[in-house]
Coordinates of C-alpha atoms in Angstrom, one line a residue:
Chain A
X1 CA 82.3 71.3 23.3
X2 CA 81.2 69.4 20.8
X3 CA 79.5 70.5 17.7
X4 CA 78.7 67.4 16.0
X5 CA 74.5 66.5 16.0
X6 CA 73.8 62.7 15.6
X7 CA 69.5 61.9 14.7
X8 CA 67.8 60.2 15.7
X9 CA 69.4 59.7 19.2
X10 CA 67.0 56.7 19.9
X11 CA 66.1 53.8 16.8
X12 CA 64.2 50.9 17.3
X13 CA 63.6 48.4 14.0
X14 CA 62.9 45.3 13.5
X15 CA 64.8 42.3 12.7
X16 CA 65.5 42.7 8.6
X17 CA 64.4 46.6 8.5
X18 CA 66.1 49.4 6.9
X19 CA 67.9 51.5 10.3
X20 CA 69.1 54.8 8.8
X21 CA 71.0 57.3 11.0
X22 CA 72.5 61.0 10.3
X23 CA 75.7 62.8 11.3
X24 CA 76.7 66.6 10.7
X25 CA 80.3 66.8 11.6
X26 CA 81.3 70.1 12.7
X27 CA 81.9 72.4 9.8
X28 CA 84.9 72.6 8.2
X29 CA 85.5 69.1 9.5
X30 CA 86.7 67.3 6.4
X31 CA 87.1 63.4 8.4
X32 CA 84.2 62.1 9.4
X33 CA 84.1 58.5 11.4
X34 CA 81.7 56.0 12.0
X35 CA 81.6 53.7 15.5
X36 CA 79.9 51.2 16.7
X37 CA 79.7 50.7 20.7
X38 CA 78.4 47.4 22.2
X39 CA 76.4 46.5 25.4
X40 CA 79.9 45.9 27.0
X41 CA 81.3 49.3 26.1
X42 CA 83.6 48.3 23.0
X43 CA 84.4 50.2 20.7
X44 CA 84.5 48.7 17.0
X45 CA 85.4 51.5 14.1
X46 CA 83.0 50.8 10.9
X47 CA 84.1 53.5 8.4
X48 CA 85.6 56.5 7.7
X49 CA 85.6 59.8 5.0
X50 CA 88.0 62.3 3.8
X51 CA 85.5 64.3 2.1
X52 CA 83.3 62.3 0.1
X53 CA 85.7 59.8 0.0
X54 CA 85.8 56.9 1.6
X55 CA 89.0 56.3 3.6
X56 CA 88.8 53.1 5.3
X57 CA 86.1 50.5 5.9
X58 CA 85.6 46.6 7.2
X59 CA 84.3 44.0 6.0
X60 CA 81.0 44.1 8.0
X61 CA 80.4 47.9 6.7
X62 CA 81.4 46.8 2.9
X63 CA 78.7 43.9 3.6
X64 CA 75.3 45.4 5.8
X65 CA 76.0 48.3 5.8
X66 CA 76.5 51.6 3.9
X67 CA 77.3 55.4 4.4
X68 CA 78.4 58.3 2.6
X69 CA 79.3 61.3 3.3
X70 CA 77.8 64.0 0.3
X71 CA 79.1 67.1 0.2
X72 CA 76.4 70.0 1.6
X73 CA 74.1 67.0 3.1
X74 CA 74.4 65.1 6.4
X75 CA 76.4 61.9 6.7
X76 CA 74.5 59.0 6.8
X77 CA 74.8 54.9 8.1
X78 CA 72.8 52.8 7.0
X79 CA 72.1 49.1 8.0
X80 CA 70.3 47.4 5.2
X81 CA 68.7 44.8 7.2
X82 CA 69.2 44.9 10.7
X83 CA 70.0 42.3 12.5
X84 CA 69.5 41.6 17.0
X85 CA 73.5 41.9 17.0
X86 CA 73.4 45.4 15.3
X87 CA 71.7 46.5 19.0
X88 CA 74.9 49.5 20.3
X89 CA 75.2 52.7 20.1
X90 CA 76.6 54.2 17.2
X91 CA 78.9 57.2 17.1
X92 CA 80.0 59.7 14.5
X93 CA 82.9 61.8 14.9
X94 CA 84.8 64.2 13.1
X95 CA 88.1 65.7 13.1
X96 CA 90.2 68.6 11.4
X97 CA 93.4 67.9 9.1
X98 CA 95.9 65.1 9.9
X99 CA 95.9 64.2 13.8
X100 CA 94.3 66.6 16.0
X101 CA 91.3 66.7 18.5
X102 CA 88.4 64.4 17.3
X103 CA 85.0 65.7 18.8
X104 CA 82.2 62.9 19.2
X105 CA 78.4 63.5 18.6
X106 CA 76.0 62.1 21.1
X107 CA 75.3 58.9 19.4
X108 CA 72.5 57.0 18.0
X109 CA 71.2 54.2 20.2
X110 CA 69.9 51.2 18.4
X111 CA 67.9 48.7 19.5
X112 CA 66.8 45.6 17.2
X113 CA 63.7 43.5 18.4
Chain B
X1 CA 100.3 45.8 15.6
X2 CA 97.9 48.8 17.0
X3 CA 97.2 48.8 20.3
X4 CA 96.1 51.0 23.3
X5 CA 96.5 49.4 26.9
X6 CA 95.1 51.3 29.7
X7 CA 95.2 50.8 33.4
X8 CA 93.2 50.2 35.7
X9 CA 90.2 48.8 34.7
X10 CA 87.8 50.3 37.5
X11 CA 88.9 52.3 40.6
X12 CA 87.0 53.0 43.5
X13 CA 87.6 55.7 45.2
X14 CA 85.8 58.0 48.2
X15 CA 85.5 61.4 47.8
X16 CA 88.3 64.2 47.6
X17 CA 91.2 61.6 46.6
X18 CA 92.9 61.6 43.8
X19 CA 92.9 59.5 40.7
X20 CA 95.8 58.3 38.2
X21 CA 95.1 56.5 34.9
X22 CA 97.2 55.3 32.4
X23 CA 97.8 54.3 28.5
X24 CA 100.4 52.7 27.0
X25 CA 100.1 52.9 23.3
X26 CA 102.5 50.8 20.4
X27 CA 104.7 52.8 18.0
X28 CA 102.7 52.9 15.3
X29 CA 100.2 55.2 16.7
X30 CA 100.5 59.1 17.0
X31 CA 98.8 61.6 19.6
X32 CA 96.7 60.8 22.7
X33 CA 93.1 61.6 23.5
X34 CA 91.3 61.4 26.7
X35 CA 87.5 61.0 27.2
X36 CA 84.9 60.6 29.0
X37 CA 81.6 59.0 28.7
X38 CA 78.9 59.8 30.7
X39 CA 76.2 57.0 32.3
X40 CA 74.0 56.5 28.8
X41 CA 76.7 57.4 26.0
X42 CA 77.7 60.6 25.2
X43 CA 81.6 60.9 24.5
X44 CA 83.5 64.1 25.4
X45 CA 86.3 65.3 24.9
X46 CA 88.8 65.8 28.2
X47 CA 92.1 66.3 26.1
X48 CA 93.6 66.4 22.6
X49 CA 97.6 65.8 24.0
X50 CA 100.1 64.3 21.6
X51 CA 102.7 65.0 24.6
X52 CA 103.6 67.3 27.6
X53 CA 101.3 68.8 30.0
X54 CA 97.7 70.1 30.1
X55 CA 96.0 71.1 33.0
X56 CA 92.5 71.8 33.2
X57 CA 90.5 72.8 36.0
X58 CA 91.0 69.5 38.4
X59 CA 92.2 67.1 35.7
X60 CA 95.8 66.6 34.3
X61 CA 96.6 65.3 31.5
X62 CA 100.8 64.3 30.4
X63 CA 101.8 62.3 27.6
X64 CA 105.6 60.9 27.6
X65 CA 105.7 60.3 23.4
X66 CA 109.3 58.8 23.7
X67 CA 108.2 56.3 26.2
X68 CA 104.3 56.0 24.5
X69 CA 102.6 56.7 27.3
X70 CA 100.0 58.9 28.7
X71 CA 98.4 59.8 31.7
X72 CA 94.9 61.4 33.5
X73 CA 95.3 62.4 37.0
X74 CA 92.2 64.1 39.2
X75 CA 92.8 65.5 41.7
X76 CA 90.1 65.8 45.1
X77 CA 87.6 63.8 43.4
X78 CA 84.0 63.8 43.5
X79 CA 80.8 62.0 43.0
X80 CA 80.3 64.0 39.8
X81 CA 83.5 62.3 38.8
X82 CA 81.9 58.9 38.4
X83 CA 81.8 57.7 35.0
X84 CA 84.2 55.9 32.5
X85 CA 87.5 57.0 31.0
X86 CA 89.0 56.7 27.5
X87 CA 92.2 57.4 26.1
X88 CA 92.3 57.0 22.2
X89 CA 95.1 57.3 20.0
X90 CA 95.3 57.9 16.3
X91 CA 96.6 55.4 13.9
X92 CA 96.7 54.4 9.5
X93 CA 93.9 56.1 8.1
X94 CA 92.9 58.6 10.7
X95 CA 91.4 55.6 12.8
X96 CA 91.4 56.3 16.4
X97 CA 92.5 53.0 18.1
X98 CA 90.6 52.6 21.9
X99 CA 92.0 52.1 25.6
X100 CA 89.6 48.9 27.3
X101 CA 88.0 52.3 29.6
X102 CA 88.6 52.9 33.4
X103 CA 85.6 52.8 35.3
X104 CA 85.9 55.3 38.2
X105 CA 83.4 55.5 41.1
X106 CA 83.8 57.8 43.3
X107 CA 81.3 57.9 46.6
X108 CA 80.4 60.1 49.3

């Protein structure tokens, strides 16, 4: 079972808001991951941490968005001004050492009116 | 490139039958997850299986590394059943890469 909390699990802002959401991976989870579900159930990957660090990232995430990941504090995503395409449901995950089970929180749902 | 191809898309099925999925996944991705995400969102976890055989409850997971594949078989579904399946496998940078889903209904 997973052990990873997502808040809020329901966001609704409006076009050019601030939409902030949290992620505490399960502890002693050192990879934390950051996804982005649309309305037809795809899954686009936005950013992931090693620690503080930041692993990977796309272009949209670099742009928009930003997250961190500080160390004693919850992960965060953050959409800097939202847009009606940013509407999905956003998932954090977080896994052990190199390849092995990832365990999903329950997501964020956004909705942008 | 990195790719996860799973099979089938949706399956109907009546209650008490069984199920097979499947994932193919390329070579330069390790391990194999299966998932599966309830009506509304949440994502759990069926099985962490980089390869051989785990059995849990009605649900079967085997993963053939040599010949990058993987598959979920339930047995005598049910209703409670109904939802969509995901296989995932790991890639560069601890990304996991996703199967399209299965959608599975299974009715009374």
């Amino acid at each position: 079972n997973s052990k990873v909390i997502q808040t809020p699990r329901y966001l609704v802002k409006g076009q050019g808001q601030k939409a902030k959401m949290r992620c505490i991976p399960e502890k002693g989870h050192p990879v934390v991951f950051w996804y982005q579900q649309n309305k037809n159930n795809e899954f686009k990957f936005l950013i992931n941490f090693q620690n503080q660090e930041v692993l990977q990232q796309i272009d949209m995430t670099e742009k928009r968005f930003s997250a961190e990941c500080p160390s004693n504090s919850p992960c965060s995503l953050e959409i800097q001004s939202s847009e009606a395409g940013d509407s999905a449901l956003y998932l954090c995950a977080s896994r052990d050492r190199v390849n092995t089970e990832v365990f999903f929180g329950k997501g964020t749902r956004l909705t942008v009116v | 490139g990195q790719q996860v191809q799973q099979s089938p898309a949706s399956l109907v099925l009546q209650e008490g039958e069984n199920a097979e999925l499947q994932c193919n996944f390329s070579t330069s991705l390790n391990s194999m997850q299966w998932f599966y995400q309830r009506p509304g969102g949440s994502l759990v976890s069926l099985f962490y299986n980089p390869s051989g055989t785990k059995q849990s409850g009605r649900l079967t997971s085997t993963t053939v590394i040599k010949e990058r594949r993987s598959s979920l078989h339930i047995s005598s579904s049910q209703t409670t059943d109904s939802g969509t399946y995901l296989c995932a496998s790991q890639g560069g940078s601890a990304k996991l890469i996703f199967g399209e889903g299965t959608k599975l209904t299974v009715s009374s």
